[in-house]
mmCIF file of C-alpha atoms and ligand atoms in Angstrom:
data_model
loop_
_atom_site.group_PDB
_atom_site.id
_atom_site.type_symbol
_atom_site.label_atom_id
_atom_site.label_comp_id
_atom_site.label_asym_id
_atom_site.label_seq_id
_atom_site.Cartn_x
_atom_site.Cartn_y
_atom_site.Cartn_z
ATOM 1 C CA MET B 16 0.000 0.000 0.000
ATOM 2 C CA GLU B 17 1.469 3.355 -1.020
ATOM 3 C CA HIS B 18 2.044 5.977 1.663
ATOM 4 C CA ALA B 19 1.153 9.639 1.001
ATOM 5 C CA VAL B 20 2.136 12.434 3.391
ATOM 6 C CA VAL B 21 -0.244 15.394 3.104
ATOM 7 C CA THR B 22 0.819 18.648 4.759
ATOM 8 C CA GLY B 23 -2.140 20.921 5.493
ATOM 9 C CA GLY B 24 -4.415 17.874 5.281
ATOM 10 C CA ALA B 25 -6.842 19.267 7.879
ATOM 11 C CA GLY B 26 -7.553 22.291 5.685
ATOM 12 C CA PHE B 27 -10.194 22.818 3.039
ATOM 13 C CA LEU B 28 -8.367 21.417 -0.003
ATOM 14 C CA GLY B 29 -6.095 19.074 1.952
ATOM 15 C CA SER B 30 -9.031 17.237 3.529
ATOM 16 C CA HIS B 31 -10.666 16.619 0.135
ATOM 17 C CA LEU B 32 -7.323 15.360 -1.156
ATOM 18 C CA VAL B 33 -7.114 12.978 1.827
ATOM 19 C CA ASP B 34 -10.607 11.631 0.990
ATOM 20 C CA SER B 35 -9.550 10.986 -2.589
ATOM 21 C CA LEU B 36 -6.301 9.234 -1.567
ATOM 22 C CA LEU B 37 -8.064 7.003 0.973
ATOM 23 C CA GLU B 38 -10.658 6.075 -1.655
ATOM 24 C CA ASP B 39 -7.768 4.969 -3.860
ATOM 25 C CA ARG B 40 -6.380 2.810 -1.044
ATOM 26 C CA TYR B 41 -3.425 4.956 -0.034
ATOM 27 C CA ARG B 42 -2.133 4.991 3.513
ATOM 28 C CA VAL B 43 -2.180 8.675 4.435
ATOM 29 C CA THR B 44 -0.348 10.703 7.079
ATOM 30 C CA VAL B 45 -1.546 14.272 7.618
ATOM 31 C CA LEU B 46 0.801 16.867 9.112
ATOM 32 C CA ASP B 47 -1.073 19.987 10.181
ATOM 33 C CA ASN B 48 -0.649 22.644 12.868
ATOM 34 C CA TYR B 49 -4.390 23.528 12.800
ATOM 35 C CA GLY B 50 -3.484 27.169 12.157
ATOM 36 C CA SER B 51 -6.321 27.589 9.668
ATOM 37 C CA GLY B 52 -7.421 23.945 9.402
ATOM 38 C CA ARG B 53 -9.805 22.072 11.688
ATOM 39 C CA PRO B 54 -9.851 18.497 13.048
ATOM 40 C CA GLU B 55 -13.558 18.386 12.059
ATOM 41 C CA ASN B 56 -12.552 18.497 8.384
ATOM 42 C CA LEU B 57 -11.380 14.903 8.805
ATOM 43 C CA SER B 58 -13.794 13.746 11.513
ATOM 44 C CA HIS B 59 -15.958 11.901 8.931
ATOM 45 C CA VAL B 60 -13.033 9.580 8.058
ATOM 46 C CA GLU B 61 -13.361 6.115 9.550
ATOM 47 C CA SER B 62 -10.421 4.511 7.774
ATOM 48 C CA SER B 63 -7.613 3.041 9.890
ATOM 49 C CA GLN B 64 -5.282 4.000 7.011
ATOM 50 C CA LEU B 65 -5.336 7.661 8.097
ATOM 51 C CA THR B 66 -2.898 9.043 10.688
ATOM 52 C CA VAL B 67 -3.162 12.687 11.701
ATOM 53 C CA GLN B 68 -0.211 14.316 13.443
ATOM 54 C CA LYS B 69 -0.275 17.826 14.841
ATOM 55 C CA HIS B 70 2.930 19.182 13.371
ATOM 56 C CA ASP B 71 4.184 22.516 12.111
ATOM 57 C CA VAL B 72 5.990 22.129 8.788
ATOM 58 C CA ARG B 73 8.374 24.913 9.780
ATOM 59 C CA ASP B 74 9.885 22.161 11.957
ATOM 60 C CA THR B 75 11.714 19.150 10.493
ATOM 61 C CA PHE B 76 9.282 16.377 9.571
ATOM 62 C CA PRO B 77 8.818 13.325 11.824
ATOM 63 C CA GLU B 78 10.603 10.116 10.826
ATOM 64 C CA PHE B 79 8.682 7.776 8.504
ATOM 65 C CA ASP B 80 9.530 4.218 7.465
ATOM 66 C CA ASP B 81 8.627 4.850 3.870
ATOM 67 C CA VAL B 82 6.996 7.587 1.801
ATOM 68 C CA ASP B 83 5.873 7.376 -1.823
ATOM 69 C CA ILE B 84 4.581 10.908 -2.294
ATOM 70 C CA VAL B 85 4.528 14.167 -0.335
ATOM 71 C CA TYR B 86 1.675 16.559 -1.121
ATOM 72 C CA HIS B 87 2.735 19.931 0.303
ATOM 73 C CA MET B 88 -0.580 21.732 0.799
ATOM 74 C CA ALA B 89 0.173 23.530 4.095
ATOM 75 C CA SER B 90 -0.168 27.302 4.039
ATOM 76 C CA ARG B 91 -2.731 29.747 5.181
ATOM 77 C CA ALA B 92 -4.335 31.073 2.000
ATOM 78 C CA SER B 93 -6.804 33.679 3.209
ATOM 79 C CA PRO B 94 -6.043 37.312 2.288
ATOM 80 C CA ASP B 95 -7.262 38.211 5.799
ATOM 81 C CA ASP B 96 -4.190 36.380 7.174
ATOM 82 C CA PHE B 97 -1.629 37.952 4.843
ATOM 83 C CA ALA B 98 -0.902 40.804 7.297
ATOM 84 C CA SER B 99 -1.675 39.184 10.663
ATOM 85 C CA HIS B 100 0.291 35.971 9.882
ATOM 86 C CA ALA B 101 2.776 37.378 7.377
ATOM 87 C CA VAL B 102 5.962 35.850 8.797
ATOM 88 C CA GLU B 103 4.292 32.508 9.523
ATOM 89 C CA ILE B 104 3.043 32.291 5.918
ATOM 90 C CA ALA B 105 6.402 33.312 4.449
ATOM 91 C CA MET B 106 8.233 30.710 6.540
ATOM 92 C CA THR B 107 5.668 27.963 5.865
ATOM 93 C CA ASN B 108 6.215 28.410 2.130
ATOM 94 C CA SER B 109 9.995 28.624 2.411
ATOM 95 C CA LEU B 110 11.297 26.574 5.346
ATOM 96 C CA GLY B 111 8.164 24.401 5.271
ATOM 97 C CA THR B 112 8.696 23.671 1.574
ATOM 98 C CA LYS B 113 12.342 22.824 2.278
ATOM 99 C CA HIS B 114 11.244 20.296 4.903
ATOM 100 C CA ALA B 115 8.663 18.782 2.533
ATOM 101 C CA LEU B 116 11.319 18.464 -0.173
ATOM 102 C CA GLU B 117 13.835 16.962 2.278
ATOM 103 C CA CYS B 118 11.264 14.373 3.321
ATOM 104 C CA ALA B 119 10.668 13.440 -0.331
ATOM 105 C CA ARG B 120 14.412 13.353 -0.970
ATOM 106 C CA GLU B 121 15.124 11.099 1.995
ATOM 107 C CA HIS B 122 12.533 8.562 0.803
ATOM 108 C CA ASN B 123 13.162 8.921 -2.925
ATOM 109 C CA ALA B 124 9.526 10.008 -3.168
ATOM 110 C CA CYS B 125 7.666 12.309 -5.528
ATOM 111 C CA ALA B 126 6.837 15.797 -4.163
ATOM 112 C CA LEU B 127 3.776 17.691 -5.295
ATOM 113 C CA ILE B 128 3.947 21.352 -4.315
ATOM 114 C CA ALA B 129 0.773 23.444 -4.055
ATOM 115 C CA SER B 130 1.434 26.838 -5.581
ATOM 116 C CA THR B 131 -1.116 29.470 -6.496
ATOM 117 C CA SER B 132 -2.388 31.774 -9.203
ATOM 118 C CA GLU B 133 -1.127 34.554 -6.887
ATOM 119 C CA VAL B 134 2.336 33.978 -8.398
ATOM 120 C CA TYR B 135 0.931 35.867 -11.416
ATOM 121 C CA GLY B 136 0.127 38.900 -9.213
ATOM 122 C CA ASN B 137 -1.906 41.571 -10.987
ATOM 123 C CA PRO B 138 -1.440 40.005 -14.422
ATOM 124 C CA GLU B 139 -0.582 41.892 -17.593
ATOM 125 C CA GLU B 140 -1.236 38.739 -19.628
ATOM 126 C CA HIS B 141 -4.707 37.256 -19.871
ATOM 127 C CA PRO B 142 -5.529 34.424 -19.451
ATOM 128 C CA GLN B 143 -2.459 33.365 -17.480
ATOM 129 C CA SER B 144 -0.445 30.479 -18.874
ATOM 130 C CA GLU B 145 2.363 28.698 -17.053
ATOM 131 C CA THR B 146 4.979 30.548 -19.120
ATOM 132 C CA TYR B 147 3.861 33.972 -17.831
ATOM 133 C CA ASN B 148 6.283 35.223 -15.145
ATOM 134 C CA GLY B 149 3.799 37.375 -13.274
ATOM 135 C CA ASN B 150 3.527 40.915 -11.968
ATOM 136 C CA VAL B 151 3.845 40.789 -8.192
ATOM 137 C CA ASN B 152 4.436 43.760 -5.894
ATOM 138 C CA ILE B 153 7.319 42.497 -3.750
ATOM 139 C CA ARG B 154 6.607 45.029 -0.985
ATOM 140 C CA GLY B 155 2.815 45.034 -1.074
ATOM 141 C CA PRO B 156 0.376 43.590 1.471
ATOM 142 C CA ARG B 157 0.059 40.303 -0.422
ATOM 143 C CA ALA B 158 3.830 39.841 -0.792
ATOM 144 C CA PRO B 159 4.406 37.485 2.182
ATOM 145 C CA TYR B 160 2.080 34.980 0.507
ATOM 146 C CA ASP B 161 2.742 35.680 -3.179
ATOM 147 C CA GLU B 162 6.503 35.934 -2.951
ATOM 148 C CA SER B 163 6.919 32.971 -0.617
ATOM 149 C CA LYS B 164 4.881 30.834 -3.031
ATOM 150 C CA ARG B 165 7.183 32.003 -5.817
ATOM 151 C CA PHE B 166 10.188 31.051 -3.670
ATOM 152 C CA SER B 167 8.556 27.713 -2.879
ATOM 153 C CA GLU B 168 8.370 27.003 -6.616
ATOM 154 C CA ALA B 169 11.964 28.138 -7.172
ATOM 155 C CA LEU B 170 13.214 25.918 -4.337
ATOM 156 C CA ALA B 171 11.278 22.968 -5.751
ATOM 157 C CA VAL B 172 12.875 23.461 -9.163
ATOM 158 C CA ALA B 173 16.312 23.742 -7.528
ATOM 159 C CA TYR B 174 15.812 20.485 -5.555
ATOM 160 C CA GLY B 175 14.563 18.730 -8.676
ATOM 161 C CA GLN B 176 17.679 19.707 -10.609
ATOM 162 C CA ARG B 177 20.241 19.335 -7.820
ATOM 163 C CA TYR B 178 19.013 15.980 -6.506
ATOM 164 C CA SER B 179 17.345 14.558 -9.657
ATOM 165 C CA MET B 180 14.021 14.353 -7.836
ATOM 166 C CA ASP B 181 10.506 13.933 -9.245
ATOM 167 C CA ILE B 182 8.901 17.256 -8.290
ATOM 168 C CA ARG B 183 5.613 18.596 -9.662
ATOM 169 C CA THR B 184 4.077 21.993 -9.015
ATOM 170 C CA VAL B 185 0.411 22.843 -9.306
ATOM 171 C CA ARG B 186 -0.750 26.459 -9.544
ATOM 172 C CA ILE B 187 -4.173 26.416 -7.971
ATOM 173 C CA PHE B 188 -6.718 29.034 -9.025
ATOM 174 C CA ASN B 189 -9.654 30.133 -6.827
ATOM 175 C CA THR B 190 -11.388 27.014 -5.549
ATOM 176 C CA TYR B 191 -14.540 26.684 -3.468
ATOM 177 C CA GLY B 192 -16.757 23.981 -1.999
ATOM 178 C CA PRO B 193 -17.838 22.305 1.241
ATOM 179 C CA ARG B 194 -15.460 22.682 4.246
ATOM 180 C CA MET B 195 -14.294 26.179 3.298
ATOM 181 C CA ASP B 196 -13.774 28.125 6.505
ATOM 182 C CA PRO B 197 -16.786 30.518 6.695
ATOM 183 C CA HIS B 198 -14.652 33.124 8.500
ATOM 184 C CA ASP B 199 -11.500 33.115 6.402
ATOM 185 C CA GLY B 200 -12.320 36.196 4.367
ATOM 186 C CA ARG B 201 -12.395 34.686 0.891
ATOM 187 C CA VAL B 202 -15.128 35.973 -1.391
ATOM 188 C CA ILE B 203 -17.439 32.942 -1.670
ATOM 189 C CA PRO B 204 -17.629 32.178 2.082
ATOM 190 C CA ASN B 205 -18.030 35.920 2.737
ATOM 191 C CA PHE B 206 -20.934 36.249 0.325
ATOM 192 C CA LEU B 207 -22.575 33.029 1.515
ATOM 193 C CA SER B 208 -22.344 34.045 5.193
ATOM 194 C CA GLN B 209 -23.797 37.472 4.430
ATOM 195 C CA ALA B 210 -26.599 36.093 2.224
ATOM 196 C CA ILE B 211 -27.619 33.426 4.760
ATOM 197 C CA ARG B 212 -27.661 36.006 7.584
ATOM 198 C CA GLY B 213 -29.648 38.474 5.443
ATOM 199 C CA ASP B 214 -26.791 41.043 5.445
ATOM 200 C CA ASP B 215 -25.867 42.928 2.295
ATOM 201 C CA LEU B 216 -23.035 41.360 0.265
ATOM 202 C CA THR B 217 -19.855 43.483 0.522
ATOM 203 C CA ILE B 218 -18.301 44.153 -2.869
ATOM 204 C CA TYR B 219 -14.830 45.704 -2.870
ATOM 205 C CA GLY B 220 -14.359 48.240 -5.676
ATOM 206 C CA ASP B 221 -17.084 48.491 -8.315
ATOM 207 C CA GLY B 222 -17.385 44.713 -8.668
ATOM 208 C CA SER B 223 -16.022 44.675 -12.226
ATOM 209 C CA GLN B 224 -12.879 42.744 -11.237
ATOM 210 C CA THR B 225 -13.033 39.185 -12.558
ATOM 211 C CA ARG B 226 -12.332 35.780 -11.081
ATOM 212 C CA SER B 227 -12.802 32.160 -12.200
ATOM 213 C CA PHE B 228 -14.031 29.698 -9.574
ATOM 214 C CA CYS B 229 -13.244 25.987 -9.616
ATOM 215 C CA TYR B 230 -15.315 23.461 -7.677
ATOM 216 C CA VAL B 231 -13.237 21.439 -5.249
ATOM 217 C CA THR B 232 -13.889 17.977 -6.745
ATOM 218 C CA ASP B 233 -12.671 19.211 -10.149
ATOM 219 C CA LEU B 234 -9.525 20.625 -8.569
ATOM 220 C CA ILE B 235 -8.727 17.445 -6.651
ATOM 221 C CA LYS B 236 -9.190 15.323 -9.799
ATOM 222 C CA GLY B 237 -6.724 17.627 -11.578
ATOM 223 C CA ILE B 238 -4.156 17.400 -8.788
ATOM 224 C CA ARG B 239 -4.471 13.622 -8.515
ATOM 225 C CA GLY B 240 -4.230 13.237 -12.288
ATOM 226 C CA PHE B 241 -1.038 15.291 -12.270
ATOM 227 C CA ALA B 242 0.445 13.311 -9.367
ATOM 228 C CA ASP B 243 -0.454 9.990 -11.017
ATOM 229 C CA ALA B 244 0.869 10.935 -14.475
ATOM 230 C CA SER B 245 4.017 9.115 -15.549
ATOM 231 C CA THR B 246 7.395 10.528 -14.533
ATOM 232 C CA SER B 247 8.404 11.052 -18.144
ATOM 233 C CA VAL B 248 5.355 13.271 -18.691
ATOM 234 C CA ALA B 249 4.980 15.182 -15.419
ATOM 235 C CA SER B 250 8.278 15.263 -13.508
ATOM 236 C CA GLY B 251 9.627 18.809 -13.169
ATOM 237 C CA GLU B 252 6.481 20.323 -14.663
ATOM 238 C CA VAL B 253 4.203 23.107 -13.451
ATOM 239 C CA ILE B 254 0.534 23.244 -14.383
ATOM 240 C CA ASN B 255 -2.412 25.548 -13.817
ATOM 241 C CA ILE B 256 -5.533 23.910 -12.410
ATOM 242 C CA GLY B 257 -8.683 25.995 -12.270
ATOM 243 C CA ASN B 258 -11.914 26.843 -13.998
ATOM 244 C CA THR B 259 -11.912 29.058 -17.086
ATOM 245 C CA HIS B 260 -15.445 30.403 -16.638
ATOM 246 C CA GLU B 261 -14.640 34.049 -15.841
ATOM 247 C CA ILE B 262 -17.179 36.261 -14.112
ATOM 248 C CA THR B 263 -17.153 39.620 -12.383
ATOM 249 C CA ILE B 264 -17.442 39.779 -8.616
ATOM 250 C CA GLU B 265 -20.766 41.543 -9.085
ATOM 251 C CA GLN B 266 -22.048 38.636 -11.226
ATOM 252 C CA LEU B 267 -20.892 36.220 -8.527
ATOM 253 C CA ALA B 268 -22.858 38.197 -5.923
ATOM 254 C CA GLU B 269 -25.956 38.125 -8.164
ATOM 255 C CA THR B 270 -25.610 34.353 -8.685
ATOM 256 C CA ILE B 271 -25.387 33.799 -4.925
ATOM 257 C CA LEU B 272 -28.409 36.026 -4.276
ATOM 258 C CA ASP B 273 -30.340 34.002 -6.896
ATOM 259 C CA ASN B 274 -29.488 30.721 -5.151
ATOM 260 C CA VAL B 275 -29.934 31.606 -1.469
ATOM 261 C CA ASP B 276 -33.346 32.397 -0.042
ATOM 262 C CA THR B 277 -32.499 35.907 1.228
ATOM 263 C CA ASP B 278 -33.495 39.592 1.211
ATOM 264 C CA SER B 279 -29.833 40.698 1.029
ATOM 265 C CA ASP B 280 -28.672 43.313 -1.462
ATOM 266 C CA MET B 281 -25.141 44.504 -2.363
ATOM 267 C CA THR B 282 -23.007 47.174 -0.718
ATOM 268 C CA TYR B 283 -19.735 48.651 -1.995
ATOM 269 C CA GLN B 284 -16.417 49.311 -0.192
ATOM 270 C CA PRO B 285 -13.039 50.584 -1.502
ATOM 271 C CA LEU B 286 -10.846 48.026 -3.271
ATOM 272 C CA PRO B 287 -7.898 46.791 -1.125
ATOM 273 C CA GLU B 288 -4.368 47.526 -2.371
ATOM 274 C CA ASP B 289 -2.994 45.098 -4.991
ATOM 275 C CA ASP B 290 -6.301 43.229 -5.399
ATOM 276 C CA PRO B 291 -5.903 41.641 -8.862
ATOM 277 C CA GLU B 292 -8.246 43.083 -11.505
ATOM 278 C CA ILE B 293 -8.472 39.988 -13.640
ATOM 279 C CA ARG B 294 -7.739 36.311 -13.093
ATOM 280 C CA LYS B 295 -8.362 33.385 -15.389
ATOM 281 C CA PRO B 296 -6.236 30.306 -15.974
ATOM 282 C CA ASP B 297 -5.049 29.081 -19.317
ATOM 283 C CA ILE B 298 -5.516 25.324 -18.783
ATOM 284 C CA THR B 299 -4.350 24.161 -22.218
ATOM 285 C CA LYS B 300 -1.391 22.353 -20.657
ATOM 286 C CA ALA B 301 -3.516 20.439 -18.108
ATOM 287 C CA LYS B 302 -5.973 19.488 -20.849
ATOM 288 C CA GLN B 303 -3.212 18.170 -23.096
ATOM 289 C CA MET B 304 -1.060 16.520 -20.427
ATOM 290 C CA LEU B 305 -3.794 15.035 -18.243
ATOM 291 C CA SER B 306 -6.916 15.037 -20.449
ATOM 292 C CA TRP B 307 -8.403 16.984 -17.532
ATOM 293 C CA ARG B 308 -10.997 19.716 -17.634
ATOM 294 C CA PRO B 309 -13.356 21.112 -14.988
ATOM 295 C CA LYS B 310 -16.861 19.699 -15.213
ATOM 296 C CA VAL B 311 -18.916 21.275 -12.390
ATOM 297 C CA SER B 312 -20.755 24.502 -13.292
ATOM 298 C CA LEU B 313 -20.732 27.451 -10.896
ATOM 299 C CA VAL B 314 -24.438 27.129 -10.111
ATOM 300 C CA GLU B 315 -24.160 23.371 -9.449
ATOM 301 C CA GLY B 316 -21.046 23.846 -7.289
ATOM 302 C CA LEU B 317 -22.603 26.710 -5.362
ATOM 303 C CA LYS B 318 -25.731 24.630 -4.682
ATOM 304 C CA ASN B 319 -23.593 21.791 -3.242
ATOM 305 C CA THR B 320 -21.648 24.315 -1.164
ATOM 306 C CA ILE B 321 -24.750 26.102 0.143
ATOM 307 C CA ASP B 322 -26.267 22.752 1.204
ATOM 308 C CA GLU B 323 -23.367 22.177 3.627
ATOM 309 C CA PHE B 324 -22.498 25.773 4.512
ATOM 310 C CA ASP B 325 -22.927 26.929 8.105
ATOM 311 C CA PRO B 326 -21.864 30.551 8.723
ATOM 312 C CA ASP B 327 -21.801 29.932 12.498
ATOM 313 C CA GLN B 328 -19.452 26.941 12.320
HETATM 314 N N1 NAD F 430 -8.408 27.401 -1.890
HETATM 315 C C1 NAD F 430 -7.898 28.068 -2.896
HETATM 316 O O1 NAD F 430 -8.654 28.673 -3.672
HETATM 317 C C2 NAD F 430 -6.414 28.075 -3.149
HETATM 318 C C3 NAD F 430 -5.950 28.812 -4.248
HETATM 319 C C4 NAD F 430 -4.600 28.820 -4.513
HETATM 320 C C5 NAD F 430 -3.718 28.086 -3.751
HETATM 321 N N2 NAD F 430 -4.182 27.379 -2.692
HETATM 322 C C6 NAD F 430 -3.196 26.638 -1.889
HETATM 323 O O2 NAD F 430 -3.720 25.373 -1.535
HETATM 324 C C7 NAD F 430 -3.254 25.013 -0.232
HETATM 325 C C8 NAD F 430 -4.443 24.699 0.672
HETATM 326 O O3 NAD F 430 -5.266 25.850 0.770
HETATM 327 P P1 NAD F 430 -6.707 25.808 1.462
HETATM 328 O O4 NAD F 430 -7.585 26.679 0.673
HETATM 329 O O5 NAD F 430 -7.092 24.415 1.687
HETATM 330 O O6 NAD F 430 -6.396 26.577 2.817
HETATM 331 P P2 NAD F 430 -6.673 26.095 4.330
HETATM 332 O O7 NAD F 430 -6.274 27.243 5.189
HETATM 333 O O8 NAD F 430 -8.041 25.554 4.463
HETATM 334 O O9 NAD F 430 -5.650 24.895 4.493
HETATM 335 C C9 NAD F 430 -4.289 25.078 4.788
HETATM 336 C C10 NAD F 430 -3.905 24.056 5.838
HETATM 337 O O10 NAD F 430 -2.508 24.187 6.122
HETATM 338 C C11 NAD F 430 -2.319 24.164 7.528
HETATM 339 N N3 NAD F 430 -1.091 24.914 7.822
HETATM 340 C C12 NAD F 430 -0.827 26.211 7.586
HETATM 341 N N4 NAD F 430 0.415 26.517 7.987
HETATM 342 C C13 NAD F 430 0.957 25.371 8.479
HETATM 343 C C14 NAD F 430 2.209 25.045 9.053
HETATM 344 N N5 NAD F 430 3.177 25.960 9.206
HETATM 345 N N6 NAD F 430 2.407 23.762 9.457
HETATM 346 C C15 NAD F 430 1.438 22.831 9.322
HETATM 347 N N7 NAD F 430 0.226 23.085 8.786
HETATM 348 C C16 NAD F 430 -0.008 24.343 8.370
HETATM 349 C C17 NAD F 430 -3.567 24.824 8.087
HETATM 350 O O11 NAD F 430 -3.809 24.526 9.442
HETATM 351 C C18 NAD F 430 -4.636 24.259 7.171
HETATM 352 O O12 NAD F 430 -5.138 23.028 7.624
HETATM 353 C C19 NAD F 430 -2.390 26.167 0.267
HETATM 354 O O13 NAD F 430 -1.040 25.881 -0.012
HETATM 355 C C20 NAD F 430 -2.853 27.322 -0.582
HETATM 356 O O14 NAD F 430 -1.848 28.287 -0.738
HETATM 357 C C21 NAD F 430 -5.514 27.371 -2.354
#
């Protein structure tokens, strides 16, 4: 039975990844410090093949007998945390990535590093393909996250070359679904909490900025497909995984108001500094390499999310 180590496995995406690995008969060890994750995200799991260890990836990993793959998902990802947990985030994506890579190296395992569309910053190229180098403000409020993710990728490439390791990097675009933290400040949980409570939905700026939202099951299938692809095809590669259906934030708010039974309206606040104006992945590479494409529509995904969403959780 293959052994997968999943850092950040008690978080939103990590816990769905754990479900998928257990379904495919992996033995799974989660390392998580519960900074933004929750034990409840894994409380539904009954499998004896899951071990959860409270561990901060800024510290050297525990000893394992054998490891086949390390999925490095640990990192706070909420813009609300970028200032209050700036150093923690920067070190999780630098020192934490080093520890994840060292673990993979020690066991001759594959490492799959979770990067982000934030490496593209406020993009001057649209849609963003993997060859675009990005436009990130190195001193701005998002820098501790954006720049440490860029470093994480650079370190992964360096390890791959220096130690001939099988390292794969996935640039995740905005993803939503059940188990998102209702309080973490990202736009879909914010809007859902406000709509369910009957408060007006807060739109930053005029709402014309665009985003593309991927449903979590689509994302996890993409990540697993990438991890399972043959070494000759995927080793050393970086791919975008996300949904290409681009909408404005105002359209997202309208869609949520249409799908929640609420009297809420919309209210407008100034746009935060460095908030990207446009964001949409070019997923040509994932389509060609993995025959992957997102299948769940925004309305279908939102309905599934609303069914399980509790703003008071
Ligand atoms: N959700 C998205 O839309 C999105 C988009 C782009 C990239 N990502 C990336 O995907 C990964 C997972 O994001 P998520 O949305 O599930 O966020 P999340 O906050 O729900 O999950 C992150 C998990 O990592 C854990 N963690 C954070 N720092 C840690 C540390 N130092 N040591 C151990 N555990 C630590 C948290 O406790 C949490 O369980 C992150 O790397 C994030 O940057 C997510």
